[in-house]
XYZ file of C-alpha atoms in Angstrom:
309
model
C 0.000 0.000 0.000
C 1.759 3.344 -1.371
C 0.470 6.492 0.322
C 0.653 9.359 -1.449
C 2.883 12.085 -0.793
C 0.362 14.908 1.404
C 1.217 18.386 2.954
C 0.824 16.353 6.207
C 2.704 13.046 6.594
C 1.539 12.122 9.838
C -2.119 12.523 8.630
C -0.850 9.824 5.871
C 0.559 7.798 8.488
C -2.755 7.909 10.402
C -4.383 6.790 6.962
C -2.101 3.887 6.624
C -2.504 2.777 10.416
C -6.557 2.478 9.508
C -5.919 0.635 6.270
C -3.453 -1.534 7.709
C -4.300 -2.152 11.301
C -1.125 -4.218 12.142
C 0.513 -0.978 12.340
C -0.974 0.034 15.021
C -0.105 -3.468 17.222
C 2.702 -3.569 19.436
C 2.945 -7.098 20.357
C 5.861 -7.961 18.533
C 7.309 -4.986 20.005
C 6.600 -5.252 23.215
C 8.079 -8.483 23.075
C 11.190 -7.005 21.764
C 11.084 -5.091 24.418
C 10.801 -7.568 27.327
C 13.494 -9.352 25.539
C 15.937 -6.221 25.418
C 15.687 -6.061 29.510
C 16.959 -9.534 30.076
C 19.344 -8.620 26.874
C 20.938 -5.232 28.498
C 21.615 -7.008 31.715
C 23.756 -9.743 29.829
C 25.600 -7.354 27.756
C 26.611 -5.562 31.023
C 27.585 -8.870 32.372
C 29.448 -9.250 29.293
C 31.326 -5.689 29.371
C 32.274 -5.813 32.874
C 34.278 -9.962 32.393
C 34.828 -10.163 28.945
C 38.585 -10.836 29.188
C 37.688 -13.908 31.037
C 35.364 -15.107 28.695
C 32.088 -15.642 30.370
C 30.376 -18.677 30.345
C 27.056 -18.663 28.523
C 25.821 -20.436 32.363
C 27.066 -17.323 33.612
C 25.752 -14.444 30.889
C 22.541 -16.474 31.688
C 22.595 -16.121 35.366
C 23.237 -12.609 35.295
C 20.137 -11.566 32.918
C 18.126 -14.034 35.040
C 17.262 -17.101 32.723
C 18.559 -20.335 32.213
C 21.166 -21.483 29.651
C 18.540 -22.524 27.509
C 16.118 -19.690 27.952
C 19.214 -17.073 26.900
C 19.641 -19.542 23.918
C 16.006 -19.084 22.412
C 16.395 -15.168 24.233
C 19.561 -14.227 21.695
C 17.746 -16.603 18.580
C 14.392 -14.830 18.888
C 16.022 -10.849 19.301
C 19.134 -11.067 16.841
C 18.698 -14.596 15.358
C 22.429 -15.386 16.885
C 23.399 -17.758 19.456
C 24.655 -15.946 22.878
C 27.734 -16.696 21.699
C 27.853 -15.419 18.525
C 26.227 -12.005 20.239
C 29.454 -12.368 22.208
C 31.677 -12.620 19.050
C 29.675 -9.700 17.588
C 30.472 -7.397 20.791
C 34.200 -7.628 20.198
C 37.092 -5.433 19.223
C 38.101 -8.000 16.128
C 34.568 -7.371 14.974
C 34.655 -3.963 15.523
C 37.315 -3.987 13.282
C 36.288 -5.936 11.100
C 33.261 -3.501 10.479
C 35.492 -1.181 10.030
C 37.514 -2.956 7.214
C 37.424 -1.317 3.786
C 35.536 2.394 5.653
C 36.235 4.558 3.153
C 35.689 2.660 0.758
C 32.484 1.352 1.876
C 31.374 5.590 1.725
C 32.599 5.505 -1.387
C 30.659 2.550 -2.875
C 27.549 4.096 -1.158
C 27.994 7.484 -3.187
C 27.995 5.618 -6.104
C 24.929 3.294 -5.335
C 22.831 5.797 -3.330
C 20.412 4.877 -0.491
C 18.890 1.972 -2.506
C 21.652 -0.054 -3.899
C 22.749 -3.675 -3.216
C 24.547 -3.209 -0.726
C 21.245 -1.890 1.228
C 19.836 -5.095 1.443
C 18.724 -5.603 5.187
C 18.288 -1.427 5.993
C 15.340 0.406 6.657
C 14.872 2.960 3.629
C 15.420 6.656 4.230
C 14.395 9.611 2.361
C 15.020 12.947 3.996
C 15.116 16.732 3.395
C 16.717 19.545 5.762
C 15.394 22.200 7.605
C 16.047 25.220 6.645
C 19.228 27.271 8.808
C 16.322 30.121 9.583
C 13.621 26.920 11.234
C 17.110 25.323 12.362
C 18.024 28.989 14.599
C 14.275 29.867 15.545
C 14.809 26.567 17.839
C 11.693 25.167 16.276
C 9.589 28.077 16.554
C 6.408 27.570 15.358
C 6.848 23.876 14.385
C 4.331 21.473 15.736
C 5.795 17.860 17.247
C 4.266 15.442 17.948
C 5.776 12.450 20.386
C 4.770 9.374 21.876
C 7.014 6.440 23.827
C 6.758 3.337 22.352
C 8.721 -0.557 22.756
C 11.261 -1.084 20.587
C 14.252 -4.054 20.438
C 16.427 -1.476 22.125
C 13.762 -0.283 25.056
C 11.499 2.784 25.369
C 11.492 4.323 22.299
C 10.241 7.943 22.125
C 9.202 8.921 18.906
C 8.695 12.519 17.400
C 7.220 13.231 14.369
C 6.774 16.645 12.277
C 4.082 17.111 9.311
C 7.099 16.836 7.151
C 8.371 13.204 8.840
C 10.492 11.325 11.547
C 12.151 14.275 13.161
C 13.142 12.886 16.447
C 14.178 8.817 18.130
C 15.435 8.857 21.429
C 15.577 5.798 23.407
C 15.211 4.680 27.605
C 15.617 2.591 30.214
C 13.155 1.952 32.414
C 12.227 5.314 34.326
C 14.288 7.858 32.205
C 11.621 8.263 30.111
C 11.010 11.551 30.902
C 14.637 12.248 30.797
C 14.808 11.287 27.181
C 11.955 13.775 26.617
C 13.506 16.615 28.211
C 16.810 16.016 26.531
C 14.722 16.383 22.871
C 12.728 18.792 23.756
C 16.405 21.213 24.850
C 16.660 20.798 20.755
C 13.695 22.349 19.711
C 12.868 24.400 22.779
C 10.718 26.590 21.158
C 8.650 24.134 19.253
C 4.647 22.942 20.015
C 5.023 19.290 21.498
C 1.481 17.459 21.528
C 1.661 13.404 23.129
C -0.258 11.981 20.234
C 0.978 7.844 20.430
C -2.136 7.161 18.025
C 0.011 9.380 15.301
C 3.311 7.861 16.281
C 2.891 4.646 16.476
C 3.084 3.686 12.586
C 6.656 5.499 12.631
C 7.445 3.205 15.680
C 6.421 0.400 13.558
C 7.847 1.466 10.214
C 11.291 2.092 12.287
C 11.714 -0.954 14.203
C 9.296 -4.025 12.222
C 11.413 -5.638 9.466
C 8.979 -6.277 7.444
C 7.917 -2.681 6.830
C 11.574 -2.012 5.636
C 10.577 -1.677 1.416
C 12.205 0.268 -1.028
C 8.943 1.579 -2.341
C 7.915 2.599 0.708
C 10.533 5.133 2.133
C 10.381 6.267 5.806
C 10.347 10.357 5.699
C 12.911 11.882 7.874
C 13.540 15.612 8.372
C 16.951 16.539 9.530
C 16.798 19.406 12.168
C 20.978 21.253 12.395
C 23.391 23.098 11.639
C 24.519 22.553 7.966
C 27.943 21.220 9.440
C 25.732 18.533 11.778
C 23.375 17.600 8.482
C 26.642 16.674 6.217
C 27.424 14.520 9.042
C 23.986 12.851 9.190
C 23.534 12.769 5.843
C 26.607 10.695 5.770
C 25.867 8.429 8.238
C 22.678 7.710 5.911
C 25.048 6.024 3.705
C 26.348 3.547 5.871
C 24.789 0.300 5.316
C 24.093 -2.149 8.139
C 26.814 -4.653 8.470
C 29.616 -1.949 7.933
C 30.858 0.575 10.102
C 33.305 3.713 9.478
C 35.354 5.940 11.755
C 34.757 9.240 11.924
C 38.092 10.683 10.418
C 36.634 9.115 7.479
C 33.297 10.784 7.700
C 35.611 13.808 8.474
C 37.402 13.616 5.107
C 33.804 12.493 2.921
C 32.695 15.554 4.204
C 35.387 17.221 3.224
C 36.913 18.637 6.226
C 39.681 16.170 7.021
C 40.963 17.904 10.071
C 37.331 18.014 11.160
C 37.523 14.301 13.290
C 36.141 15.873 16.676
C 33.731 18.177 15.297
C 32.605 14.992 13.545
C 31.980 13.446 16.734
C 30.292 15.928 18.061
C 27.851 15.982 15.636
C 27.473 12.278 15.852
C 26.590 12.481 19.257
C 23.989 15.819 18.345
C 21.837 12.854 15.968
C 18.201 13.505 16.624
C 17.257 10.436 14.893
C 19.158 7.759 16.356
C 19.231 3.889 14.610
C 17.542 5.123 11.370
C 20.196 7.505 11.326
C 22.686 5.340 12.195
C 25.462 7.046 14.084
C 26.000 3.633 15.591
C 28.027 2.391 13.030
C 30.402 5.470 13.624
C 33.785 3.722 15.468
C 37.114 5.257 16.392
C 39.624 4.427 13.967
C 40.752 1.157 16.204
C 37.640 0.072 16.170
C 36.939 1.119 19.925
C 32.947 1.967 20.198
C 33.970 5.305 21.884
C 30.286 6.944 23.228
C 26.928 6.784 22.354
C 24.758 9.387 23.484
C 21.857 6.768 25.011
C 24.398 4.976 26.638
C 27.520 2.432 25.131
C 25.159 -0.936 26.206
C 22.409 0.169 23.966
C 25.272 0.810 20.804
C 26.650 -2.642 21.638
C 22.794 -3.847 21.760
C 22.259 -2.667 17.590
C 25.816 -3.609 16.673
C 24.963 -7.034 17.573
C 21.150 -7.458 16.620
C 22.410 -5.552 13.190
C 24.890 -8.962 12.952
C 22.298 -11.408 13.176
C 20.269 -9.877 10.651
C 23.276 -9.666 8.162
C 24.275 -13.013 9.131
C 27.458 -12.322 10.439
C-alpha cells in the first residue's frame, strides 16, 4: 500500500494505520522489548568480564534465565546464538566492520540509499530544515511524540508534518529524561503526546517487514549545515559496515574536522535510522553513544544477526 505524498505526513501515516491495522499493534514490540531487559543485563555482564570469557551459564545467570532460555532469548532478538552475540560485541569485529571504511562511503555514493549493498536497511528519504527553522529553535513547528517498545527499550518517537524528526531511546524510568533532553533541541517548538500518530513510525522504524524500497520512511533533519553533512553521511552507511569518523571527516570534506565529527554524531536527533552507531574510532573502539555504550553494543549485535554475520 503506497500512500501518497500529502502536505501532512503524519495525517498519511494515520491513513495507513486504519488501512493496515497491524501498524498500530505492538505485540511484537513489546516483546522485543521484554526481551531487550533480560538482553541489556547480559551485555553488562558481558562488558564488565569479557577478558575472562564468560560462560554462557554465567551471561545467563546474570540476565536471570537459564542457559537454555538465553539460547532461544539471543535466537528470537538477533537470530544469533549468545555466543555469537558475544563474538559480535568484540574489538576484532569492531574492526572488522570497520575494514574497507572509506571505501564502503565511497561505494555508497555511487549506489545511493537503494543499492545492493542496502539489502537488510530500513529505507530513508530525507530533506533539511532550513538554517532560519534550524536557529528559531523550532519556533512555530508542531511535534508530535509518543514512547513506544522497541528491540532497544522505550522508544520515544517525534514526528513533524514533514516526517520522523526525532528517536530517542530509555531505560526503564528515564523516560522523561529522554523527553527533556529532545525537547532542549527544539525548545521553542509545540510538542502534543499523540501515540495514536506515532505509532506507525514506531512500527515502520523498528518491524522488518515494513523495511521496502517503495515505501521510504520520511525523515527531516533538524541542524546546523555542518551537523546535516554529518547525518547525511551516516545515511550512507549500510548495516553490516561501520566507518570511523576521520573518514566521515574527510567524505565531508573537512579532514581535520575528526572531533567536530563526533560531536555531531553524538547531536543525531534520529538515532538507529540515522545510524550514528556504526560510527567507530579508527581502532575500532565503540567510543560513546549518546543513550548509553550498552544500547550501541545492543544494535551492533542485533544488526549482525540480521546480516548473518
Amino acid at each position: 500500500m503506497v500512500c501518497a505524498i500529502a502536505p501532512a505526513y503524519i495525517g498519511c501515516m494515520i491513513n495507513l494505520a486504519i488501512k493496515d491495522p497491524s501498524l498500530a499493534k505492538s505485540g511484537d514490540l513489546n516483546s522485543a522489548l521484554r526481551d531487550y531487559d533480560s538482553v541489556r543485563r547480559a551485555i553488562a555482564f558481558i562488558s564488565e568480564r569479557w577478558r575472562s570469557q564468560p560462560t554462557i551459564e554465567a551471561m545467563a545467570d546474570a540476565a536471570g534465565l537459564t542457559a537454555d532460555e538465553l539460547h532461544h532469548l539471543f535466537r528470537r532478538w538477533a537470530g544469533l546464538t549468545p555466543k555469537g552475540f558475544m563474538q559480535a560485541l568484540t574489538l576484532d569485529h569492531a574492526k572488522g566492520l570497520l575494514r574497507g571504511s572509506a571505501s564502503v562511503l565511497d561505494a555508497a555514493l555511487d549506489s545511493g540509499l537503494s543499492g545492493p549493498g542496502r539489502l537488510h536497511d530500513l529505507f530513508v528519504t530525507h530533506e533539511a530544515m532550513s538554517p532560519g527553522e534550524w536557529k528559531g529553535g523550532g519556533a512555530g513547528m508542531t511535534l508530535r511524540y509518543g514512547f513506544h517498545p522497541s528491540p532497544f527499550g522505550t522508544a520515544l518517537v517525534i514526528a513533524s508534518e514533514r516526517g520522523l524528526a526525532g528517536l530517542a531511546f530509555a531505560d526503564p524510568g528515564e523516560e522523561l529524561a529522554a523527553l527533556t533532553d529532545m525537547r532542549g533541541r527544539w525548545p521553542h517548538a509545540t510538542y502534543i503526546e499523540d501515540y495514536l500518530a506515532t505509532a506507525p513510525l514506531a512500527h515502520r522504524i523498528f518491524d522488518k517487514k515494513l523495511w521496502r524500497p517503495d515505501q521510504p520512511l520520511r525523515v527531516t533533519l533538524i541542524g546546523t549545515d555542518f551537523e546535516v553533512r554529518v547525518w547525511e553521511t551516516l545515511l550512507k552507511i549500510p548495516m553490516g559496515h561501520a566507518v570511523s569518523y576521520s573518514d566521515i571527516a574527510s567524505k565531508i570534506n573537512s579532514p581535520k574536522a575528526s572531533r567536530a565529527v563526533g560531536a555531531a554524531v553524538g547531536k543525531n536527533p534520529i538515532s538507529f535510522v540515522v545510524p550514528c552507531h556504526r560510527a567507530l574510532g579508527k581502532s575500532g573502539a565503540l567510543t560513546g553513544y549518546h543513550w548509553g555504550i550498552t544500547r550501541k553494543q545492543a544494535m551492533i549485535g542485533w544488526e549482525a544477526g540480521q546480516v548473518g554475520m
